[in-house]
Coordinates of C-alpha atoms in Angstrom, one line a residue:
X58 CA 9.9 21.2 19.3
X59 CA 12.1 20.7 16.2
X60 CA 14.0 23.8 15.2
X61 CA 14.3 25.2 11.7
X62 CA 17.8 23.9 11.3
X63 CA 16.7 20.4 12.4
X64 CA 13.8 20.3 9.9
X65 CA 16.0 21.6 7.0
X66 CA 18.6 18.9 7.8
X67 CA 15.9 16.3 8.0
X68 CA 14.5 17.4 4.6
X69 CA 17.9 17.3 3.0
X70 CA 18.7 13.9 4.4
X71 CA 15.6 12.4 2.9
X72 CA 16.3 14.0 -0.5
X73 CA 19.9 12.9 -0.5
X74 CA 18.9 9.3 0.3
X75 CA 16.3 9.3 -2.5
X76 CA 18.6 11.0 -5.1
X77 CA 21.4 8.5 -4.4
X78 CA 19.3 5.4 -5.0
X79 CA 17.4 7.0 -7.9
X80 CA 20.7 7.5 -9.7
X81 CA 21.7 3.9 -8.8
X82 CA 18.5 2.6 -10.2
X83 CA 18.9 4.6 -13.4
X84 CA 22.4 3.3 -13.9
X85 CA 21.6 -0.4 -13.3
X86 CA 18.0 -0.7 -14.6
X87 CA 18.0 1.7 -17.5
X88 CA 21.5 2.6 -18.8
X89 CA 23.4 -0.7 -18.5
X90 CA 20.6 -2.8 -20.2
X91 CA 20.6 -0.3 -23.1
X92 CA 24.3 -0.8 -23.8
X93 CA 24.2 -4.6 -23.6
X94 CA 24.8 -5.3 -19.9
X95 CA 21.3 -6.4 -19.0
X96 CA 22.5 -9.7 -17.6
X97 CA 25.2 -8.0 -15.5
X98 CA 22.5 -5.6 -14.1
X99 CA 20.0 -8.4 -13.4
X100 CA 22.6 -10.6 -11.7
X101 CA 22.9 -8.4 -8.6
X102 CA 19.3 -6.9 -8.6
X103 CA 18.0 -8.9 -5.6
X104 CA 21.0 -8.0 -3.5
X105 CA 20.7 -4.3 -4.5
X106 CA 17.0 -4.1 -3.6
X107 CA 17.6 -5.9 -0.3
X108 CA 20.4 -3.5 0.6
X109 CA 18.2 -0.5 -0.4
X110 CA 15.4 -1.7 1.8
X111 CA 17.8 -2.2 4.8
X112 CA 19.2 1.3 4.3
X113 CA 15.7 2.7 4.3
X114 CA 14.9 0.7 7.4
X115 CA 17.8 2.2 9.2
X116 CA 16.9 5.7 7.9
X117 CA 13.3 5.3 9.1
X118 CA 14.3 4.1 12.6
X119 CA 16.8 7.0 12.8
X120 CA 14.4 9.8 11.7
X121 CA 11.1 8.4 13.1
X122 CA 8.1 10.6 12.2
X123 CA 6.4 9.6 9.0
X124 CA 9.4 7.7 7.7
X125 CA 8.4 4.6 9.8
X126 CA 4.9 5.0 8.4
X127 CA 6.3 5.2 4.9
X128 CA 8.2 1.9 5.5
X129 CA 5.1 0.2 6.8
X130 CA 3.0 1.6 3.9
X131 CA 5.6 0.4 1.3
X132 CA 5.7 -3.1 2.9
X133 CA 2.0 -3.5 2.2
X134 CA 2.3 -2.3 -1.5
X135 CA 2.8 -5.8 -3.0
X136 CA 1.1 -4.5 -6.1
X137 CA 3.9 -2.0 -7.1
X138 CA 7.0 -3.1 -5.2
X139 CA 9.2 -6.2 -5.6
X140 CA 9.3 -8.8 -2.7
X141 CA 12.9 -8.0 -1.8
X142 CA 11.7 -4.6 -0.6
X143 CA 8.4 -5.5 0.9
X144 CA 9.8 -8.5 2.8
X145 CA 12.6 -6.5 4.3
X146 CA 10.3 -3.7 5.5
X147 CA 7.7 -6.1 7.0
X148 CA 9.4 -6.1 10.4
X149 CA 9.6 -2.3 10.7
X150 CA 7.9 -1.5 14.0
X151 CA 6.5 1.8 15.1
X152 CA 8.5 1.8 18.3
X153 CA 10.8 4.7 19.3
X154 CA 12.3 6.0 22.5
X155 CA 9.8 7.9 24.6
X156 CA 9.7 11.7 24.8
X157 CA 10.7 13.2 28.2
X158 CA 7.5 13.4 30.3
X159 CA 8.1 17.1 31.0
X160 CA 7.7 17.9 27.3
X161 CA 4.6 15.6 27.1
X162 CA 3.1 17.3 30.1
X163 CA 3.7 20.8 28.6
X164 CA 1.9 19.8 25.4
X165 CA -1.0 18.2 27.2
X166 CA -1.5 21.1 29.5
X167 CA -1.4 23.6 26.6
X168 CA -4.1 21.5 24.8
X169 CA -6.4 21.0 27.8
X170 CA -5.9 24.5 29.0
X171 CA -5.2 23.5 32.6
X172 CA -2.5 21.7 34.7
X173 CA -2.6 17.9 34.6
X174 CA -3.3 17.8 38.3
X175 CA -6.7 19.6 37.6
X176 CA -7.5 17.5 34.5
X177 CA -6.7 14.1 36.0
X178 CA -6.4 12.6 39.5
X179 CA -3.0 11.3 38.3
X180 CA -1.1 10.4 35.2
X181 CA 1.7 7.8 35.1
X182 CA 4.9 9.5 33.8
X183 CA 6.1 6.2 32.5
X184 CA 4.5 5.5 29.1
X185 CA 2.6 2.4 28.3
X186 CA 3.8 2.7 24.7
X187 CA 5.8 5.2 22.6
X188 CA 5.4 5.5 18.8
X189 CA 6.6 7.8 16.1
X190 CA 3.6 10.1 16.3
X191 CA 2.7 10.0 20.0
X192 CA 2.7 8.0 23.2
X193 CA 0.2 6.6 25.7
X194 CA 0.1 7.0 29.5
X195 CA -2.2 5.3 32.0
X196 CA -4.1 7.7 34.3
X197 CA -7.3 8.2 36.3
X198 CA -10.1 10.8 36.0
X199 CA -11.0 13.0 38.9
X200 CA -13.9 11.7 41.0
X201 CA -16.4 14.2 39.6
X202 CA -15.4 13.5 36.0
X203 CA -15.6 9.7 36.7
X204 CA -19.2 10.1 37.9
X205 CA -20.1 12.0 34.6
X206 CA -18.4 9.5 32.3
X207 CA -19.1 6.3 34.2
X208 CA -15.4 5.2 34.3
X209 CA -12.3 6.3 36.2
X210 CA -9.3 4.4 34.8
X211 CA -8.1 5.9 31.5
X212 CA -5.4 5.8 28.9
X213 CA -4.2 9.2 27.7
X214 CA -2.7 9.4 24.2
X215 CA -0.6 12.5 23.7
X216 CA 1.2 13.5 20.4
X217 CA 4.9 14.0 20.3
X218 CA 5.8 17.7 20.5
X219 CA 6.6 19.2 17.1
X220 CA 5.1 16.2 15.2
X221 CA 2.9 18.5 13.0
X222 CA 6.0 20.3 11.7
X223 CA 7.9 17.0 11.2
X224 CA 4.9 15.6 9.3
X225 CA 4.8 18.7 7.1
X226 CA 8.6 18.4 6.3
X227 CA 8.3 14.7 5.6
X228 CA 5.4 15.2 3.2
X229 CA 7.2 18.0 1.5
X230 CA 10.2 15.8 1.0
X231 CA 8.1 12.9 -0.3
X232 CA 6.3 15.2 -2.8
X233 CA 9.7 16.4 -4.1
X234 CA 10.8 12.8 -4.6
X235 CA 7.5 11.9 -6.2
X236 CA 8.0 14.9 -8.6
X237 CA 11.4 13.5 -9.6
X238 CA 10.0 10.0 -10.2
X239 CA 7.0 11.3 -12.1
X240 CA 9.4 12.6 -14.8
X241 CA 10.7 9.1 -15.4
X242 CA 8.5 7.5 -18.0
X243 CA 8.9 3.9 -16.9
X244 CA 7.7 5.0 -13.4
X245 CA 4.9 7.3 -14.5
X246 CA 3.5 4.6 -16.8
X247 CA 3.3 2.0 -14.1
X248 CA 2.5 3.9 -10.9
X249 CA 0.2 6.9 -10.3
X250 CA 2.5 8.5 -7.8
X251 CA 0.5 11.6 -7.1
X252 CA -2.5 9.5 -6.1
X253 CA -0.4 7.1 -4.1
X254 CA 1.1 10.1 -2.1
X255 CA -2.3 11.7 -1.7
X256 CA -3.5 8.4 -0.1
X257 CA -0.6 8.2 2.2
X258 CA -0.8 11.9 3.2
X259 CA -4.5 11.7 3.9
X260 CA -4.0 8.6 6.1
X261 CA -1.1 10.2 8.0
X262 CA -2.9 13.5 8.6
X263 CA -6.0 11.5 9.9
X264 CA -3.7 9.6 12.3
X265 CA -2.5 12.8 14.0
X266 CA -6.0 14.1 14.4
X267 CA -7.2 12.5 17.6
X268 CA -10.7 14.0 17.2
X269 CA -11.0 12.0 14.0
X270 CA -9.9 8.8 15.8
X271 CA -12.4 9.4 18.6
X272 CA -15.2 9.8 16.1
X273 CA -14.1 6.6 14.4
X274 CA -14.2 4.8 17.8
X275 CA -17.8 5.9 18.4
X276 CA -18.9 5.0 14.9
X277 CA -17.4 1.6 15.3
X278 CA -19.0 1.2 18.7
X279 CA -22.4 2.1 17.3
X280 CA -22.1 -0.6 14.6
X281 CA -21.6 -3.3 17.4
X282 CA -24.0 -1.8 19.9
X283 CA -25.7 -4.7 21.7
X284 CA -23.3 -7.3 20.2
X285 CA -22.0 -9.3 23.2
X286 CA -18.9 -10.4 21.2
X287 CA -17.3 -6.9 20.9
X288 CA -16.2 -4.1 23.3
X289 CA -14.9 -0.6 22.4
X290 CA -13.3 1.9 24.8
X291 CA -15.4 4.9 25.7
X292 CA -14.2 8.5 25.0
X293 CA -13.8 11.1 27.7
X294 CA -14.7 14.0 25.4
X295 CA -14.0 16.7 28.0
X296 CA -10.4 15.6 28.1
X297 CA -9.9 15.1 24.3
X298 CA -8.6 17.5 21.8
X299 CA -6.9 17.2 18.4
X300 CA -3.6 16.3 20.1
X301 CA -4.8 14.6 23.3
X302 CA -7.1 11.6 23.4
X303 CA -8.5 10.2 26.6
X304 CA -10.4 6.9 26.6
X305 CA -11.4 4.3 29.1
X306 CA -8.7 1.8 30.1
X307 CA -9.7 -1.5 28.6
X308 CA -6.3 -3.2 28.8
X309 CA -6.7 -7.0 29.0
X310 CA -5.2 -10.2 27.6
X311 CA -3.4 -9.6 24.3
X312 CA -5.1 -11.7 21.6
X313 CA -1.9 -13.4 20.7
X314 CA -0.9 -14.3 24.3
X315 CA -1.8 -18.0 24.1
X316 CA -0.4 -18.9 27.5
X317 CA -2.4 -16.1 29.2
X318 CA -5.6 -17.2 27.4
X319 CA -5.3 -20.8 28.5
X320 CA -4.5 -19.7 32.1
X321 CA -7.8 -17.7 32.0
X322 CA -9.6 -20.8 30.8
X323 CA -10.1 -19.4 27.3
X324 CA -9.7 -21.7 24.2
X325 CA -7.4 -20.0 21.6
X326 CA -9.1 -21.9 18.8
X327 CA -12.4 -20.5 19.8
X328 CA -10.9 -17.0 19.9
X329 CA -9.5 -17.5 16.4
X330 CA -12.8 -18.4 14.8
X331 CA -14.8 -15.7 16.7
X332 CA -12.2 -13.1 15.7
X333 CA -12.4 -14.1 12.0
X334 CA -16.2 -13.9 12.2
X335 CA -16.2 -10.5 13.7
X336 CA -13.7 -9.2 11.2
X337 CA -15.7 -10.5 8.2
X338 CA -18.9 -9.1 9.7
X339 CA -17.1 -5.7 9.4
X340 CA -15.9 -6.3 5.9
X341 CA -19.0 -8.0 4.3
X342 CA -21.9 -6.9 6.4
X343 CA -21.1 -3.4 7.7
X344 CA -18.7 -2.1 5.1
X345 CA -16.8 -0.3 7.8
X346 CA -13.9 -2.1 9.3
X347 CA -10.8 -1.9 11.6
X348 CA -7.9 -1.8 9.1
X349 CA -5.1 -2.4 11.6
X350 CA -6.1 -5.5 13.6
X351 CA -2.6 -6.4 14.7
X352 CA -2.1 -8.1 18.2
X353 CA -1.4 -4.8 20.0
X354 CA -4.8 -3.5 19.0
X355 CA -7.0 -6.4 20.1
X356 CA -7.6 -7.6 23.6
X357 CA -9.5 -10.7 24.9
X358 CA -11.5 -9.5 27.9
X359 CA -12.8 -12.1 30.4
X360 CA -16.4 -11.4 31.6
X361 CA -18.8 -12.9 34.0
X362 CA -21.1 -15.4 32.2
X363 CA -23.5 -18.2 33.0
X364 CA -22.2 -21.8 32.6
X365 CA -22.0 -22.8 28.9
X366 CA -21.9 -19.2 27.6
X367 CA -18.9 -17.4 26.3
X368 CA -17.0 -15.8 29.2
X369 CA -15.0 -13.3 27.2
X370 CA -15.3 -10.7 24.5
X371 CA -13.0 -9.1 21.9
X372 CA -12.0 -5.5 22.7
X373 CA -10.7 -3.3 19.8
X374 CA -8.6 -0.2 20.3
X375 CA -6.7 2.3 18.1
X376 CA -9.1 3.5 15.5
X377 CA -6.8 5.8 13.6
X378 CA -6.8 3.5 10.5
X379 CA -10.3 2.5 9.4
X380 CA -11.6 1.4 6.0
X381 CA -14.8 1.3 4.1
X382 CA -16.2 -0.8 1.3
X383 CA -17.7 1.8 -1.1
X384 CA -20.6 1.0 -3.5
X385 CA -18.4 1.3 -6.6
X386 CA -16.1 -1.4 -5.2
X387 CA -19.1 -3.6 -4.4
X388 CA -20.3 -3.3 -8.0
X389 CA -16.8 -4.0 -9.2
X390 CA -16.6 -7.1 -7.1
X391 CA -20.0 -8.2 -8.6
X392 CA -18.5 -7.9 -12.1
X393 CA -15.5 -9.9 -11.0
X394 CA -17.8 -12.7 -9.8
X395 CA -19.6 -12.6 -13.2
X396 CA -16.2 -12.9 -15.0
X397 CA -15.1 -15.7 -12.8
X398 CA -18.4 -17.6 -13.3
X399 CA -18.1 -17.3 -17.1
X400 CA -14.3 -18.0 -16.9
X401 CA -13.7 -14.9 -19.1
X402 CA -10.2 -13.6 -18.6
X403 CA -10.8 -10.5 -20.8
X404 CA -13.9 -9.5 -18.9
X405 CA -12.1 -10.1 -15.6
X406 CA -9.3 -7.8 -16.6
X407 CA -11.8 -5.1 -17.7
X408 CA -13.6 -5.3 -14.4
X409 CA -10.3 -5.0 -12.5
X410 CA -9.7 -1.9 -14.6
X411 CA -13.1 -0.5 -13.8
X412 CA -12.5 -0.9 -10.1
X413 CA -9.4 1.3 -10.5
X414 CA -6.7 -1.4 -10.0
X415 CA -5.2 -0.9 -13.5
X416 CA -4.2 2.5 -14.8
X417 CA -5.6 3.5 -18.3
X418 CA -2.2 3.0 -19.9
X419 CA -2.1 -0.7 -19.1
X420 CA -1.4 -3.2 -21.9
X421 CA -3.3 -6.2 -20.5
X422 CA -2.5 -8.9 -23.0
X423 CA -0.2 -10.8 -20.7
X424 CA -2.5 -10.4 -17.8
X425 CA -5.4 -11.8 -19.8
X426 CA -3.2 -14.8 -20.7
X427 CA -2.4 -15.4 -17.1
X428 CA -6.1 -15.2 -16.1
X429 CA -7.0 -17.6 -18.8
X430 CA -4.4 -20.1 -17.5
X431 CA -5.7 -19.6 -14.0
X432 CA -9.3 -20.3 -15.0
X433 CA -8.2 -23.3 -17.1
X434 CA -6.6 -24.9 -14.0
X435 CA -8.7 -23.8 -11.1
X436 CA -12.0 -22.5 -12.7
X437 CA -15.1 -24.0 -11.2
X438 CA -13.4 -25.4 -8.1
X439 CA -15.2 -24.9 -4.8
X440 CA -13.4 -24.0 -1.6
X441 CA -13.2 -27.6 -0.5
X442 CA -11.6 -28.6 -3.8
X443 CA -9.1 -25.7 -3.7
X444 CA -8.0 -26.9 -0.3
X445 CA -6.9 -30.2 -1.8
X446 CA -4.7 -28.6 -4.5
X447 CA -0.9 -29.0 -4.1
X448 CA 0.3 -25.7 -2.5
X449 CA 3.2 -25.7 -5.0
X450 CA 0.8 -25.1 -7.8
X451 CA -0.5 -22.0 -6.1
X452 CA 3.1 -20.8 -5.6
X453 CA 3.9 -21.4 -9.2
X454 CA 0.9 -19.4 -10.3
X455 CA 1.6 -16.7 -7.7
X456 CA 5.1 -16.3 -9.1
X457 CA 3.9 -16.0 -12.7
X458 CA 1.1 -13.6 -11.7
X459 CA 3.3 -11.5 -9.6
X460 CA 5.8 -11.0 -12.4
X461 CA 3.0 -10.0 -14.8
X462 CA 1.5 -7.6 -12.2
X463 CA 4.8 -5.8 -11.5
X464 CA 5.2 -5.3 -15.3
X465 CA 1.9 -3.4 -15.5
X466 CA 0.8 0.1 -14.4
X467 CA -1.0 -1.6 -11.5
X468 CA -1.9 -0.4 -8.0
X469 CA -4.6 -1.2 -5.5
X470 CA -7.0 1.5 -4.7
X471 CA -6.7 2.6 -1.0
X472 CA -9.9 1.0 0.1
X473 CA -9.1 -2.3 -1.6
X474 CA -5.6 -2.2 -0.1
X475 CA -7.0 -1.8 3.4
X476 CA -9.4 -4.7 2.8
X477 CA -6.4 -6.9 1.7
X478 CA -4.4 -5.7 4.8
X479 CA -7.2 -6.5 7.2
X480 CA -7.8 -10.0 5.7
X481 CA -4.1 -10.7 5.8
X482 CA -3.7 -9.6 9.4
X483 CA -6.8 -11.6 10.4
X484 CA -5.6 -14.7 8.7
X485 CA -2.1 -14.5 10.2
X486 CA -3.6 -13.9 13.7
X487 CA -6.0 -16.7 13.5
X488 CA -3.3 -19.1 12.2
X489 CA -1.1 -18.2 15.2
X490 CA -4.0 -19.0 17.6
X491 CA -5.1 -22.2 15.7
X492 CA -2.6 -23.8 13.4
X493 CA -5.4 -25.7 11.7
X494 CA -7.3 -22.5 11.0
X495 CA -8.5 -22.2 7.3
X496 CA -9.4 -18.8 6.0
X497 CA -11.7 -20.4 3.4
X498 CA -14.0 -21.8 6.1
X499 CA -14.5 -18.3 7.5
X500 CA -15.0 -16.6 4.1
X501 CA -17.3 -19.2 2.5
X502 CA -20.6 -18.1 4.2
X503 CA -20.1 -14.5 3.2
X504 CA -19.2 -15.4 -0.3
X505 CA -22.3 -17.5 -0.6
X506 CA -24.5 -14.8 0.8
X507 CA -23.0 -12.3 -1.7
X508 CA -23.9 -14.6 -4.6
X509 CA -27.5 -14.9 -3.2
X510 CA -27.9 -11.2 -2.8
X511 CA -26.6 -10.4 -6.2
X512 CA -28.3 -13.2 -8.1
X513 CA -30.7 -11.0 -9.9
X514 CA -28.1 -8.6 -11.2
X515 CA -25.8 -11.5 -12.0
X516 CA -28.4 -13.2 -14.3
X517 CA -29.2 -9.8 -16.0
X518 CA -25.5 -9.1 -16.6
X519 CA -25.0 -12.5 -18.1
X520 CA -28.0 -11.9 -20.3
X521 CA -26.7 -8.5 -21.5
X522 CA -23.3 -10.0 -22.3
X523 CA -25.0 -12.7 -24.4
X524 CA -27.0 -10.1 -26.3
X525 CA -23.9 -8.0 -27.0
X526 CA -22.1 -11.1 -28.3
X527 CA -25.0 -12.0 -30.5
X528 CA -25.0 -8.5 -32.0
X529 CA -21.3 -8.7 -32.7
X530 CA -21.7 -12.1 -34.3
X531 CA -24.5 -10.9 -36.5
X532 CA -22.6 -7.9 -37.8
X533 CA -19.2 -9.7 -38.2
X534 CA -19.8 -11.4 -41.7
X535 CA -20.9 -8.1 -43.3
X536 CA -17.9 -6.2 -41.9
X537 CA -15.5 -8.9 -43.1
X538 CA -17.1 -8.9 -46.5
X539 CA -16.7 -5.1 -46.8
X540 CA -13.1 -5.3 -45.7
X541 CA -12.3 -8.0 -48.3
X542 CA -14.0 -6.1 -51.1
X543 CA -12.0 -2.9 -50.3
X544 CA -8.8 -4.9 -50.3
X545 CA -9.6 -6.5 -53.8
X546 CA -10.4 -3.0 -55.2
X547 CA -7.3 -1.4 -53.7
X548 CA -9.4 1.0 -51.6
X549 CA -8.2 -0.2 -48.2
X550 CA -5.9 2.5 -47.0
X551 CA -4.0 3.0 -43.7
X552 CA -3.3 6.6 -42.7
X553 CA 0.2 7.3 -41.2
X554 CA 1.8 10.5 -39.9
X555 CA 4.0 12.4 -42.4
X556 CA 7.3 11.7 -40.7
X557 CA 9.7 11.3 -43.7
X558 CA 10.5 15.1 -43.8
X559 CA 11.8 15.0 -40.2
X560 CA 13.8 11.7 -40.3
X561 CA 17.1 13.3 -41.2
X562 CA 17.0 16.0 -38.5
X563 CA 15.7 13.5 -35.9
X564 CA 18.6 11.1 -36.8
X565 CA 21.2 13.9 -36.3
X566 CA 19.6 14.9 -33.0
X567 CA 19.3 11.3 -31.9
X568 CA 23.1 10.8 -32.3
X569 CA 23.8 13.9 -30.2
X570 CA 21.3 12.7 -27.5
X571 CA 22.9 9.3 -27.4
X572 CA 26.3 10.9 -26.9
X573 CA 25.0 13.2 -24.2
X574 CA 23.3 10.2 -22.4
X575 CA 26.6 8.2 -22.7
X576 CA 28.5 11.1 -21.1
X577 CA 26.0 11.5 -18.3
X578 CA 25.9 7.8 -17.6
X579 CA 29.6 7.4 -17.5
X580 CA 30.1 10.5 -15.5
X581 CA 27.5 9.5 -12.9
X582 CA 28.9 6.0 -12.8
X583 CA 32.3 7.5 -12.0
X584 CA 30.7 9.4 -9.1
X585 CA 29.0 6.3 -7.8
X586 CA 32.2 4.2 -7.8
X587 CA 34.4 7.0 -6.4
X588 CA 34.4 5.6 -2.9
X589 CA 34.2 1.8 -3.5
X590 CA 36.3 1.5 -6.7
X591 CA 38.5 4.6 -7.3
X592 CA 40.4 3.1 -10.2
X593 CA 37.2 2.3 -12.1
X594 CA 35.9 5.7 -11.3
X595 CA 38.9 7.4 -13.0
X596 CA 38.5 5.0 -16.0
X597 CA 34.8 5.9 -16.4
X598 CA 35.6 9.6 -16.0
X599 CA 38.2 9.5 -18.9
X600 CA 35.8 7.4 -21.0
X601 CA 33.1 10.0 -20.7
X602 CA 35.2 12.8 -22.4
X603 CA 34.8 11.6 -26.1
X604 CA 31.0 11.4 -25.7
X605 CA 30.9 14.9 -24.3
X606 CA 33.0 16.2 -27.2
X607 CA 30.8 14.5 -29.8
X608 CA 27.6 15.9 -28.2
X609 CA 29.0 19.4 -28.3
X610 CA 30.9 19.5 -31.6
X611 CA 28.5 17.4 -33.7
X612 CA 25.9 20.2 -33.3
X613 CA 28.5 22.7 -34.6
X614 CA 29.5 20.5 -37.5
X615 CA 25.9 19.7 -38.5
X616 CA 25.1 23.5 -38.4
X617 CA 27.9 24.2 -41.0
X618 CA 27.7 21.0 -43.1
X619 CA 25.5 20.4 -46.1
X620 CA 21.8 19.8 -45.3

């Protein structure tokens, strides 16, 4: 278990990393552009972001714990982070050196309340897999327990000793960093950091609660009860606690092992299309879905079957990350469909805001313009027509749209993010199994069904919008006439705050603030360059002195001078 000194050092290391790169970002992204060096700051931005991501990658691998989860979480936040960071963090794998089996044994025995020899017939001391939060070992139930459960071979997931304390320290450090960033207006206006951190914390705490994962597995299994396409491991509840999870061993062919599939007589193309169908059943039919369908979590299990029938099924494991499609999101998607059908960029942006994608402070003028351009080019096209469009056109629009999105206070709600993640992983997996796979072919039947189901509400909503527009059109001439009459009579007034009385004091204060900011910026710049460019560090330090003197003595002079 981690000691107090270790946790404090871990906490300080995370904060030092964050503080250093926050100061660097302030220097290059805020201060330099304000003093006329915007081009200089922009010239090296991509390299700086890539270097930052690489440094964080190394920090995460070194610390383990939640830091690897943070990197994986950030790599999926395409809505709020630039591609230089998300691309670099995509390859961050949750693989760490295993914990010594003696420590794992001690934790498992404390949780189960008995020696491992009494709980299991045997447990392999060599782990199947070791991750940042826990590791898995193959084992076998005792004969009497195997009779009760109906299976003997098991996989036992055991948390890493001290992981609760490590998670608490990591979350405390992340909340401290979020507090710093929330005081920066440009960040607070664009990202709801407290909500973002709450989402991450909730997901992380659920992942270290194996009782929660076991309940998820049983819920998922119930959704596919009687479905011959899907299998789920069974839970040995008598050998399961919050820190130990025992489930039937369902290890089979990894879904991305094309050579093994072909050796077993299984067509990878058929697997790709069946997997896509099963995933979209979860998303569009059940509303409860596996949100982490990467190759390590999906097996293809050969089964006995009659000639002409499918001789395999898909086996899902690891139910720590699950997602739901709530009713509000369904309604929001309905409004999006209405906006797309009417090619109404403004209404589409409003529906996106209603779903919770845009924060209330968003200025959506540029986004509406981008949506209007998108509709003008692609509006009304069916899936088949879209497939014939030059991919470069999509890339051009994606570039434009991405720039607009990253300039807005925009973030995907957690449920929507998990949907995007699941679809992205599904598409990538299917394309690796079948290079000719087209995600549109798999989505089209569900999209058509959604339109049929929502047709009544769709027509009513279109009707309501038409009535609203008619009312506005009817009232508009009278309002324009009233406004023109007031202008002609000189009665049109605009109320403004009474700011003239404070302009002189604000101007004096403004000059002092500028001097103080100049001093702080030059001083911090000197600190940043101390190791890499000591000469420039000294120059900046000397240059900061006049600004400091002005900030201090201007206040004294203004206090004695005429007012």
